[in-house]
CSV table of C-alpha atoms in Angstrom, one decimal:
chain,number,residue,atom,x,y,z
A,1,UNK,CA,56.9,58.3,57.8
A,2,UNK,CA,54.8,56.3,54.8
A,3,UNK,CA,55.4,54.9,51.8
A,4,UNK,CA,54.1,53.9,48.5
A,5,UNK,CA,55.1,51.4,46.3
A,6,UNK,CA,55.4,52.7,43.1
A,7,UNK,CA,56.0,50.7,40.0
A,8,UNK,CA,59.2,52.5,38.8
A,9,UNK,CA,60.8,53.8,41.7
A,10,UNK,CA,60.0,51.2,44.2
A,11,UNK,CA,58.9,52.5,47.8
A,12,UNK,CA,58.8,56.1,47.1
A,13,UNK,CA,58.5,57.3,51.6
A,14,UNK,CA,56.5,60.0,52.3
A,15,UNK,CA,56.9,62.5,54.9
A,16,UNK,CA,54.0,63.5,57.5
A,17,UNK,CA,53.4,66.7,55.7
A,18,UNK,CA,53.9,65.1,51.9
A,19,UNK,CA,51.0,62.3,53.3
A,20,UNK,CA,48.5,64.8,54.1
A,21,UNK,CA,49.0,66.6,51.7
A,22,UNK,CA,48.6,63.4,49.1
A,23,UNK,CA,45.0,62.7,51.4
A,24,UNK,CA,43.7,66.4,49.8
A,25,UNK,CA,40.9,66.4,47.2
A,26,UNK,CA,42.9,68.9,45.1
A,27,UNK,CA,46.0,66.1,45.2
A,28,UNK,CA,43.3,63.1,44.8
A,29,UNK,CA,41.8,64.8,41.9
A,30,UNK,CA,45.1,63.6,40.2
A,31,UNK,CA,44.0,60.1,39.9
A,32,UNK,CA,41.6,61.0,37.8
A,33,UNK,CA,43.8,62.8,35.0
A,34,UNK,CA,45.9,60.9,32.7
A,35,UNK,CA,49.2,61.3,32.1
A,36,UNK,CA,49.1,61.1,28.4
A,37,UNK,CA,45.6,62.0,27.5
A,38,UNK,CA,44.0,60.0,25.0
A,39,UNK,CA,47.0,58.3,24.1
A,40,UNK,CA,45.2,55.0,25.8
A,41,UNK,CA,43.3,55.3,22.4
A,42,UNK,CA,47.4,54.0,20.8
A,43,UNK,CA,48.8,52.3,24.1
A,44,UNK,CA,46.0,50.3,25.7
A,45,UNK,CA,48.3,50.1,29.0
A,46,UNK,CA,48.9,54.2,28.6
A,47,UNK,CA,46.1,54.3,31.9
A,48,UNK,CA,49.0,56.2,34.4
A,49,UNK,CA,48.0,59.1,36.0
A,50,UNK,CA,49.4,62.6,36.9
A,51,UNK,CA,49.0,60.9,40.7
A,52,UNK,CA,52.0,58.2,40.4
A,53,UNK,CA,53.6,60.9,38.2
A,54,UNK,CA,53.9,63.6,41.1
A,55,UNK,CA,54.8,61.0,43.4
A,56,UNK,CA,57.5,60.1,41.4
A,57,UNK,CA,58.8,63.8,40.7
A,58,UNK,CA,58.7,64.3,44.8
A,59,UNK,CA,61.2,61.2,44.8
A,60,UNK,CA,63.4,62.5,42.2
A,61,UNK,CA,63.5,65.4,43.5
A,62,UNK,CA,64.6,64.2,46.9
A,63,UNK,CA,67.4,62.5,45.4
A,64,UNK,CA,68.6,65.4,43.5
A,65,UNK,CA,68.0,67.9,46.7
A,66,UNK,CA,70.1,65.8,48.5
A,67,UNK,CA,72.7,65.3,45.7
A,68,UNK,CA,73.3,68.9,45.3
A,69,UNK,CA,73.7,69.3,49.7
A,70,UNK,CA,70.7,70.9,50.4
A,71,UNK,CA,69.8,71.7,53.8
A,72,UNK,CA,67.1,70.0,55.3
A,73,UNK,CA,64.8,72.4,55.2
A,74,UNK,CA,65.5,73.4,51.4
A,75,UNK,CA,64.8,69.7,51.0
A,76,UNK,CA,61.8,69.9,52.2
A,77,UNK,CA,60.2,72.7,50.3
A,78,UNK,CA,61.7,71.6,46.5
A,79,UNK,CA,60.0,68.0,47.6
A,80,UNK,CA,56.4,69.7,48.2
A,81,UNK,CA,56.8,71.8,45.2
A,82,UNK,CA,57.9,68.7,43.0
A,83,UNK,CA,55.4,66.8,44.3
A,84,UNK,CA,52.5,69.9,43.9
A,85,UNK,CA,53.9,70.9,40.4
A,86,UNK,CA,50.7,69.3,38.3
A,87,UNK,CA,48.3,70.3,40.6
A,88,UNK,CA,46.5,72.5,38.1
A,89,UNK,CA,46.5,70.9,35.5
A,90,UNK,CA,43.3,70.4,33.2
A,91,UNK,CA,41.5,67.0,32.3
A,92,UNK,CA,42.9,64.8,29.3
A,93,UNK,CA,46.9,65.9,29.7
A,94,UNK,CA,48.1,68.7,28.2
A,95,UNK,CA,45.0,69.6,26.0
A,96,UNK,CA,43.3,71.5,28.2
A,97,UNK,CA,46.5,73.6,28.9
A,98,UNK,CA,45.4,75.6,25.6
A,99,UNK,CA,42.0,75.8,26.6
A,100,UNK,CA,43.1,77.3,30.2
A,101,UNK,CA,45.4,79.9,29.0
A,102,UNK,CA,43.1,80.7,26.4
A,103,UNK,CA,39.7,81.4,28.4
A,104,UNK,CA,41.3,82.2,31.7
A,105,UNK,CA,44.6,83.8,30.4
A,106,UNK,CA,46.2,81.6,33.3
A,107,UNK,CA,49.1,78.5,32.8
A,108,UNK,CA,48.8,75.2,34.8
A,109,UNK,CA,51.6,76.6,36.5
A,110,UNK,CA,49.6,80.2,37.8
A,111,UNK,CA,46.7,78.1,38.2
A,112,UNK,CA,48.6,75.4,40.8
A,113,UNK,CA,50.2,78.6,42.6
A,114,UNK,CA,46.8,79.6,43.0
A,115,UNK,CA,45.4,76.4,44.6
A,116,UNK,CA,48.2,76.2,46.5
A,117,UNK,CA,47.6,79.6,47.9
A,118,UNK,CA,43.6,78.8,48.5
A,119,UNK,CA,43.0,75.6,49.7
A,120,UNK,CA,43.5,73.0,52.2
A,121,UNK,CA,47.1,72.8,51.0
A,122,UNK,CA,48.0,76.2,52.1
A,123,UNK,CA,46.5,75.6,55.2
A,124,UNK,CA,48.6,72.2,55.9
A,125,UNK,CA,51.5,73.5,54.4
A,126,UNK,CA,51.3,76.1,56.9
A,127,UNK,CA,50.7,74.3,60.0
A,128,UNK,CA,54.3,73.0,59.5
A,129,UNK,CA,56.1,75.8,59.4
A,130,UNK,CA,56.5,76.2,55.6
A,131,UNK,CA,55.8,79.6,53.5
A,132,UNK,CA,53.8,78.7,51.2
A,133,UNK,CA,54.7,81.6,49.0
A,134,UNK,CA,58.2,79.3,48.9
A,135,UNK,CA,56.4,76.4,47.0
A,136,UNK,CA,55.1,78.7,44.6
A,137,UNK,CA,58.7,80.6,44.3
A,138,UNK,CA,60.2,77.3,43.4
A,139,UNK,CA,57.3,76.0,40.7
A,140,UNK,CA,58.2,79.1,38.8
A,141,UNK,CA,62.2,79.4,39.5
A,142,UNK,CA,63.7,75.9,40.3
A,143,UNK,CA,65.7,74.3,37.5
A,144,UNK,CA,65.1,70.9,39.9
A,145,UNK,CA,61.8,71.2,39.0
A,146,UNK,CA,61.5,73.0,35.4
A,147,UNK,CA,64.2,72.9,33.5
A,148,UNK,CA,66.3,70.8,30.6
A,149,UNK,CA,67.0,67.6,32.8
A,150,UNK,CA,64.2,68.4,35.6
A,151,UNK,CA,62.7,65.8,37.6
A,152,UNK,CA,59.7,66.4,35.8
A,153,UNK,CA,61.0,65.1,32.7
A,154,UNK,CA,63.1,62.4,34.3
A,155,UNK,CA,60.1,60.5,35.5
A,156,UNK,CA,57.4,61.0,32.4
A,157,UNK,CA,60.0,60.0,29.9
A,158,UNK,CA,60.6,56.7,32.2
A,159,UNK,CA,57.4,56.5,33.5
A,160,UNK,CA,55.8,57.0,30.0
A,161,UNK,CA,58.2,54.3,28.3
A,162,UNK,CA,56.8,51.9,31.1
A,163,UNK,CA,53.5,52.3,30.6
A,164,UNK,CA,53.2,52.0,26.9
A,165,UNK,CA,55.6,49.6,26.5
A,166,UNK,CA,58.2,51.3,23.9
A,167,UNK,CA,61.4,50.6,24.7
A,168,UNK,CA,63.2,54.8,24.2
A,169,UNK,CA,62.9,55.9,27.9
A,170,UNK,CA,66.0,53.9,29.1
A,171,UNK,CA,67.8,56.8,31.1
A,172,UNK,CA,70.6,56.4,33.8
A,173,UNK,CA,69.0,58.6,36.3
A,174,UNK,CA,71.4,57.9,38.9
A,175,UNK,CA,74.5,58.8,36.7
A,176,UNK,CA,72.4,62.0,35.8
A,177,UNK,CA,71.7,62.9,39.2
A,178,UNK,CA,75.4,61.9,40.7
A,179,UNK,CA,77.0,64.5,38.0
A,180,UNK,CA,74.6,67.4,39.2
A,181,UNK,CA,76.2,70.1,40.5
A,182,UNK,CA,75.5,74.1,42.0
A,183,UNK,CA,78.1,76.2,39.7
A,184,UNK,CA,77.9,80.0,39.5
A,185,UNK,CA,73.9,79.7,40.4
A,186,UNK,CA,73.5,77.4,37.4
A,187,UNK,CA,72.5,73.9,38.1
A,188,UNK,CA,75.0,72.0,35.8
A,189,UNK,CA,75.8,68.4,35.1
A,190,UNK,CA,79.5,67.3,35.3
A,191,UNK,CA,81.1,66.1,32.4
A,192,UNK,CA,81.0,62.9,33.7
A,193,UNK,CA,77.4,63.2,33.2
A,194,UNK,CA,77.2,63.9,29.5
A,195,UNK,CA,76.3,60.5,27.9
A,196,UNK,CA,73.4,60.3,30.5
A,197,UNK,CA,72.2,63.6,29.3
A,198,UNK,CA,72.0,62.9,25.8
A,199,UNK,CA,70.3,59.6,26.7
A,200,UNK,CA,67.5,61.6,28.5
A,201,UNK,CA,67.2,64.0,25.0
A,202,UNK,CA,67.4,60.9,22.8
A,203,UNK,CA,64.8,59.6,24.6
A,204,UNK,CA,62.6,62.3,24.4
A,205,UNK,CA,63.6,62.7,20.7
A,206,UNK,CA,62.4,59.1,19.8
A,207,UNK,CA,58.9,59.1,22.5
A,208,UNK,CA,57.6,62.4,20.3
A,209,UNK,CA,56.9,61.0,17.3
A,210,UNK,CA,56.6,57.3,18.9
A,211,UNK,CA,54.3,58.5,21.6
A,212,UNK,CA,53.4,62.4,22.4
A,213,UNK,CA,52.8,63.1,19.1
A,214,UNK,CA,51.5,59.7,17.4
A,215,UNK,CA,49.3,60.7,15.1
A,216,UNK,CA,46.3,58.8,16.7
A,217,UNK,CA,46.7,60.8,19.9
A,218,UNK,CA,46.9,64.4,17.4
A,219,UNK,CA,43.6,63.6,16.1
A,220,UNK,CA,42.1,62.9,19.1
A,221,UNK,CA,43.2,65.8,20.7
A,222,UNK,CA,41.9,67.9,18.3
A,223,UNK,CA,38.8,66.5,18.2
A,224,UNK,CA,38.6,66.7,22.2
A,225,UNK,CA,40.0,70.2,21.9
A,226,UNK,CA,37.0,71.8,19.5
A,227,UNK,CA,34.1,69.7,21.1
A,228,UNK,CA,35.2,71.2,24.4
A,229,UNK,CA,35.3,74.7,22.7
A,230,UNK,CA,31.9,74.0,21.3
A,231,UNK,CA,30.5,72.9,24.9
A,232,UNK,CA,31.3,76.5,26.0
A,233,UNK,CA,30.0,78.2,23.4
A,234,UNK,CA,26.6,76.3,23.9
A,235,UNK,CA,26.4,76.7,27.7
A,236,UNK,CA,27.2,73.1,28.9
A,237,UNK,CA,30.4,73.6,30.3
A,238,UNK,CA,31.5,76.8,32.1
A,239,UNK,CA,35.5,77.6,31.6
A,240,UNK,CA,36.0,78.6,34.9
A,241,UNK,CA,35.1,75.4,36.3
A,242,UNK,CA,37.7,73.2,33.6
A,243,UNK,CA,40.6,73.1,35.7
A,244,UNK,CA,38.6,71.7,38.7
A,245,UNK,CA,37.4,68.7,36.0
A,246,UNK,CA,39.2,65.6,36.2
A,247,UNK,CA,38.7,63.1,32.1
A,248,UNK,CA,35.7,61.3,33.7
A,249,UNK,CA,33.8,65.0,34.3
A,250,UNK,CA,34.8,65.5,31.0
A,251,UNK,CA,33.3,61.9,29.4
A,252,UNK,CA,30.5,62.4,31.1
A,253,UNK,CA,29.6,66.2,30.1
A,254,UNK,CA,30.5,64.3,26.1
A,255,UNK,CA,27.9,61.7,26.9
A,256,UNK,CA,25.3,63.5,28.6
A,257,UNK,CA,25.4,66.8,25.5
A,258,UNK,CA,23.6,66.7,22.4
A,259,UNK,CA,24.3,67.2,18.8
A,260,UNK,CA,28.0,67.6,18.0
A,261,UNK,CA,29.7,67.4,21.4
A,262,UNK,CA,27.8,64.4,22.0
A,263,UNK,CA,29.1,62.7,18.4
A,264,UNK,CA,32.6,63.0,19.6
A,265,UNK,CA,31.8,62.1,22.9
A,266,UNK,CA,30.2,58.6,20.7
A,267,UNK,CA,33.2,58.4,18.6
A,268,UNK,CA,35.7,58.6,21.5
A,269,UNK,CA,33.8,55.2,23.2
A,270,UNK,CA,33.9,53.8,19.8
A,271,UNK,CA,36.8,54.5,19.3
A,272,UNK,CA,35.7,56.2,15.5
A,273,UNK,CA,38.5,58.7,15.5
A,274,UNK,CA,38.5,61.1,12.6
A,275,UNK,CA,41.7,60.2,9.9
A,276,UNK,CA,44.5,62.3,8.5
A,277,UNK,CA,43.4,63.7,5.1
A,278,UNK,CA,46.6,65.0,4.5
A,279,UNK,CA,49.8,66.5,6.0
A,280,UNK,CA,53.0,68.5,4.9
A,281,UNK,CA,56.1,68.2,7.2
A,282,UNK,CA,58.8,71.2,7.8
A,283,UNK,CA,60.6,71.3,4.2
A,284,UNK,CA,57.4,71.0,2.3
A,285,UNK,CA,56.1,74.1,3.5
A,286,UNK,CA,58.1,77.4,2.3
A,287,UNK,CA,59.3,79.7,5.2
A,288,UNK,CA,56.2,82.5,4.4
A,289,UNK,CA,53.5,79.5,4.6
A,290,UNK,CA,55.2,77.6,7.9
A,291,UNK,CA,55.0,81.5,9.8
A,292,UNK,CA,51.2,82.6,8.5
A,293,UNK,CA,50.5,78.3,9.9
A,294,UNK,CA,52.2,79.7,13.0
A,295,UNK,CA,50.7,82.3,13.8
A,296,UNK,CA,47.8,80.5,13.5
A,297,UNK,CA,47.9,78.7,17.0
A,298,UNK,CA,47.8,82.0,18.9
A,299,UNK,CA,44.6,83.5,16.6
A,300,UNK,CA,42.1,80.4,17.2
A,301,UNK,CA,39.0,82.2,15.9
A,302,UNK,CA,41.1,82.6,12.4
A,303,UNK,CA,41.5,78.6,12.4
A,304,UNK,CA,38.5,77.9,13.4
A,305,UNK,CA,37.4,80.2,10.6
A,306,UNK,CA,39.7,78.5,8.4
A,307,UNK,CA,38.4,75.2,9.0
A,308,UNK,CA,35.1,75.8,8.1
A,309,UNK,CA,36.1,77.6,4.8
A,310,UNK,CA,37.7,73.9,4.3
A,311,UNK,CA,34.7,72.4,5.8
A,312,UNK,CA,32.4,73.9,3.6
A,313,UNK,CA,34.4,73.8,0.2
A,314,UNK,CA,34.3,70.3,0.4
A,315,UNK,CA,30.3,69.8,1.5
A,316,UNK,CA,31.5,68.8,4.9
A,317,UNK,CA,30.0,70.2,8.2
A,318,UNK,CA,31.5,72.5,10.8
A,319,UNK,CA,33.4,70.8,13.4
A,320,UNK,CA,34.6,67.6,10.7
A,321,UNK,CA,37.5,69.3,9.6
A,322,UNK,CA,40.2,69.9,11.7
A,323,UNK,CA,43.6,71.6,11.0
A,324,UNK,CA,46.0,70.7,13.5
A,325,UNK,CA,49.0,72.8,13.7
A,326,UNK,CA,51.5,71.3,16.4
A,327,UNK,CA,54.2,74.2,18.4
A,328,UNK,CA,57.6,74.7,16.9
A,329,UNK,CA,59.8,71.4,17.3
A,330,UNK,CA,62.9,73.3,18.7
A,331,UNK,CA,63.3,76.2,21.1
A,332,UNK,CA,66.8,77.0,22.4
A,333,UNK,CA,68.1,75.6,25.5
A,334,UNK,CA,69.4,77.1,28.2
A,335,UNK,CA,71.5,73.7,29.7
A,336,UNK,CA,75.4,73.5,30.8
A,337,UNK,CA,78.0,71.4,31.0
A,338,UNK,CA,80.6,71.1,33.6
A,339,UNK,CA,84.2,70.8,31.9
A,340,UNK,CA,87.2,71.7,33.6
A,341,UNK,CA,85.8,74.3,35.4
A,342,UNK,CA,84.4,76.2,32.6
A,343,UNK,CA,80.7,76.5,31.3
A,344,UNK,CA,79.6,74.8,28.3
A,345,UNK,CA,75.9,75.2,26.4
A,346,UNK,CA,75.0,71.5,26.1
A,347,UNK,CA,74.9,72.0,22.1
A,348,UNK,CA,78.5,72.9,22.3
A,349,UNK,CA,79.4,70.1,24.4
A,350,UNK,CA,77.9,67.3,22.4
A,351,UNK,CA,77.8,67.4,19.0
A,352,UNK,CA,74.7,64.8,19.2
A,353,UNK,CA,72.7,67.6,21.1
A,354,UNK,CA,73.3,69.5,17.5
A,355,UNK,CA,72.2,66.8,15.7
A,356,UNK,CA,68.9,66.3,17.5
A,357,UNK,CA,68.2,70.1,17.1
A,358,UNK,CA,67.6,70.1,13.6
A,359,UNK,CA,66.6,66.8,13.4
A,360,UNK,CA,63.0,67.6,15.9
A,361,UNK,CA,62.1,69.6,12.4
A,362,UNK,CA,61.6,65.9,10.7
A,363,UNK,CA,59.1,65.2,13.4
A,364,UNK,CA,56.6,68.3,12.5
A,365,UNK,CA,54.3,68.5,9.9
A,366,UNK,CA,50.9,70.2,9.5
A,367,UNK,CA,47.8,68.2,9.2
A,368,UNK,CA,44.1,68.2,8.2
A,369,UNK,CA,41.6,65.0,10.1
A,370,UNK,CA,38.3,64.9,8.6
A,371,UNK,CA,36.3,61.6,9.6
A,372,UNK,CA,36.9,58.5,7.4
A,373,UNK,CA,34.1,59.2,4.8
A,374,UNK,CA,35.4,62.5,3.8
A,375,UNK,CA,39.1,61.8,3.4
A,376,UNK,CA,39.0,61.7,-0.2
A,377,UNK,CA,37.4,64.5,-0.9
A,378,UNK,CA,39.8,66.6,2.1
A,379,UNK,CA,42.8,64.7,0.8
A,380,UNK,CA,42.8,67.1,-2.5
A,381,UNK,CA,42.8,70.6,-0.5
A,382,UNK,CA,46.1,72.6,-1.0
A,383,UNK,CA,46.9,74.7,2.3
A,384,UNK,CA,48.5,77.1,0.3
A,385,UNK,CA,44.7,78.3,-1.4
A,386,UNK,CA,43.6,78.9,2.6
A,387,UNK,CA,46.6,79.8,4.6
């Protein structure tokens, strides 16, 4: 058995199968990715990567796995499968995730199961005893690994709080993990558990704004996102090969392009970041003109179309205006509590859980980034004359 020292968990111990697995170049390639993206560009310490992240889901995952009684051999598989969950994920966090489903109509998720399935993985995984159709069985089903208190979740929302130095991700994991429970098929959390629950969501309530969606790290995703769609379109980067790319690939193809790629590229190192020209949060925006905005994220050739309409209404040139239209800030959960042995929805358990609901809708708002010497003239556009 190894180990590696790991700045929130401590010694996180690795088994022999977990080590070699950690020594493949798919796993390594990890290293190289970012948890949070460009959010460095915010957080100058926000340098952690999906690598330490993994490792720290595998350990989690351990500790709920044996919680919960699992067999050894159960305990086993959901370990590999926590710690193999990011394996397909894109360069620069979970911006490329749009670009991926978009040009190869695959998730992260379909696109891990696949390495998984064909590469040196599979063939280790193999070699000691384990299915390795189990692994991909429990990245698409296991609540341990995706769900509303996942291990996932419970380390990036530590993890993440570390790293940039805000002070929301303070969670009492082992309070949350000694309350889990197998009831009726469901993985539940015991009463007892409650107040740790509703820690982890505050949490993750106060690190959106604070953190995932600062509005530095918005911009520059969208920036990254349409100078990576404008590399395909001009033959420097095929999208087959994105999810094999690590943010340094991705740097470098910026660097090494001409013309508009290469200006962001310049503006990234710079650190010139185009600005918010303007933005209109949930309840400025009428029901009709939230839906057509919407709709908008699944029809990109219409936006991109859009943009250039702005673009060009205000003398500005295609690619230097930028509507960024973020996903819907609540989506039904599908969580229980444990309470005297009945089943509870979480929201009818904790009236805070209500509260926190409808209060993700203050967090959203619609936005246009044009760079600094344009914002003026951007500043003045009404949505409502384009949408």
């Amino acid at each position: 058995m190894k180990f590696i020292r790991d700045s929130i968990h401590g010694d996180i111990f690795l088994t022999q199968v977990e080590f070699e697995i950690v020594d493949t170049p798919e796993f390594q390639r990890l290293r190289r990715l970012k948890q949070l993206g460009m959010t460095y560009l915010v957080y100058p310490s926000a340098n952690h990567t999906r690598f330490e992240h993994s490792l720290g889901a595998l350990h989690l995952a351990g500790r709920v796995a044996g919680k919960l009684g699992l067999s050894e051999e159960d305990k086993k598989k959901i370990r590999i499968a926590a710690l193999l969950h990011d394996v397909g994920h894109g360069p620069l966090s979970h911006t490329s995730e749009e670009l991926l489903e978009r040009y190869l109509n695959k998730s992260h998720e379909r696109i891990t199961g696949s390495i998984i399935r064909n590469s040196s993985i599979s063939t280790i995984i193999e070699r000691h005893g384990i299915e390795k159709k189990d692994i991909t069985k429990l990245l698409q089903s296991s609540k341990i690994i995706s769900g509303e208190f996942d291990v996932d979740r419970m380390d990036f929302l530590v993890r993440d709080a570390h790293h940039t130095g805000v002070g929301y991700g303070i969670i009492d994991l082992d309070r949350l993990i000694n309350t889990m429970q197998i009831f009726k098929g469901e993985l539940v959390v015991e009463e007892g558990g409650l107040k740790a629950v509703e820690a982890l969501l505050v949490a993750r309530f106060l690190m959106i704004p604070t953190v995932y969606l600062h509005h530095t790290s918005r911009i520059a995703d969208a920036m990254f996102l349409r100078a990576t769609e404008r590399a395909i379109e001009e033959g420097l980067l095929r999208y087959e090969m994105l999810y094999k790319m690590d943010d340094y690939d991705v740097q470098n193809l910026f660097r090494n392009a001409s013309g508009y790629v290469r200006d962001i590229g310049e503006r990234f190192d710079e650190r010139k970041l185009f600005k918010k020209a303007c933005s209109k949060g949930w309840h400025e925006l009428d029901a009709p003109l939230r839906d057509r905005l919407l709709k908008l994220r699944g029809r990109v050739e219409k936006l991109r179309k859009l943009e250039d309409e702005i673009a060009g209404d205000c003398k500005v040139a295609s690619g230097y205006v930028l509507l960024d239209v973020p996903p819907l800030p609540y989506k039904e959960m599908r969580a229980f509590i444990l309470r005297d042995g009945k089943l509870l929805r979480l929201e009818e358990a904790s009236p805070l859980v209500k509260i926190l609901n409808e209060a993700q809708k203050e967090q959203w708002d619609v936005a246009i980034y044009t760079p600094k010497e344009r914002v003026e003239k951007v500043s003045k556009v009404e949505l409502e004359d384009y949408v």
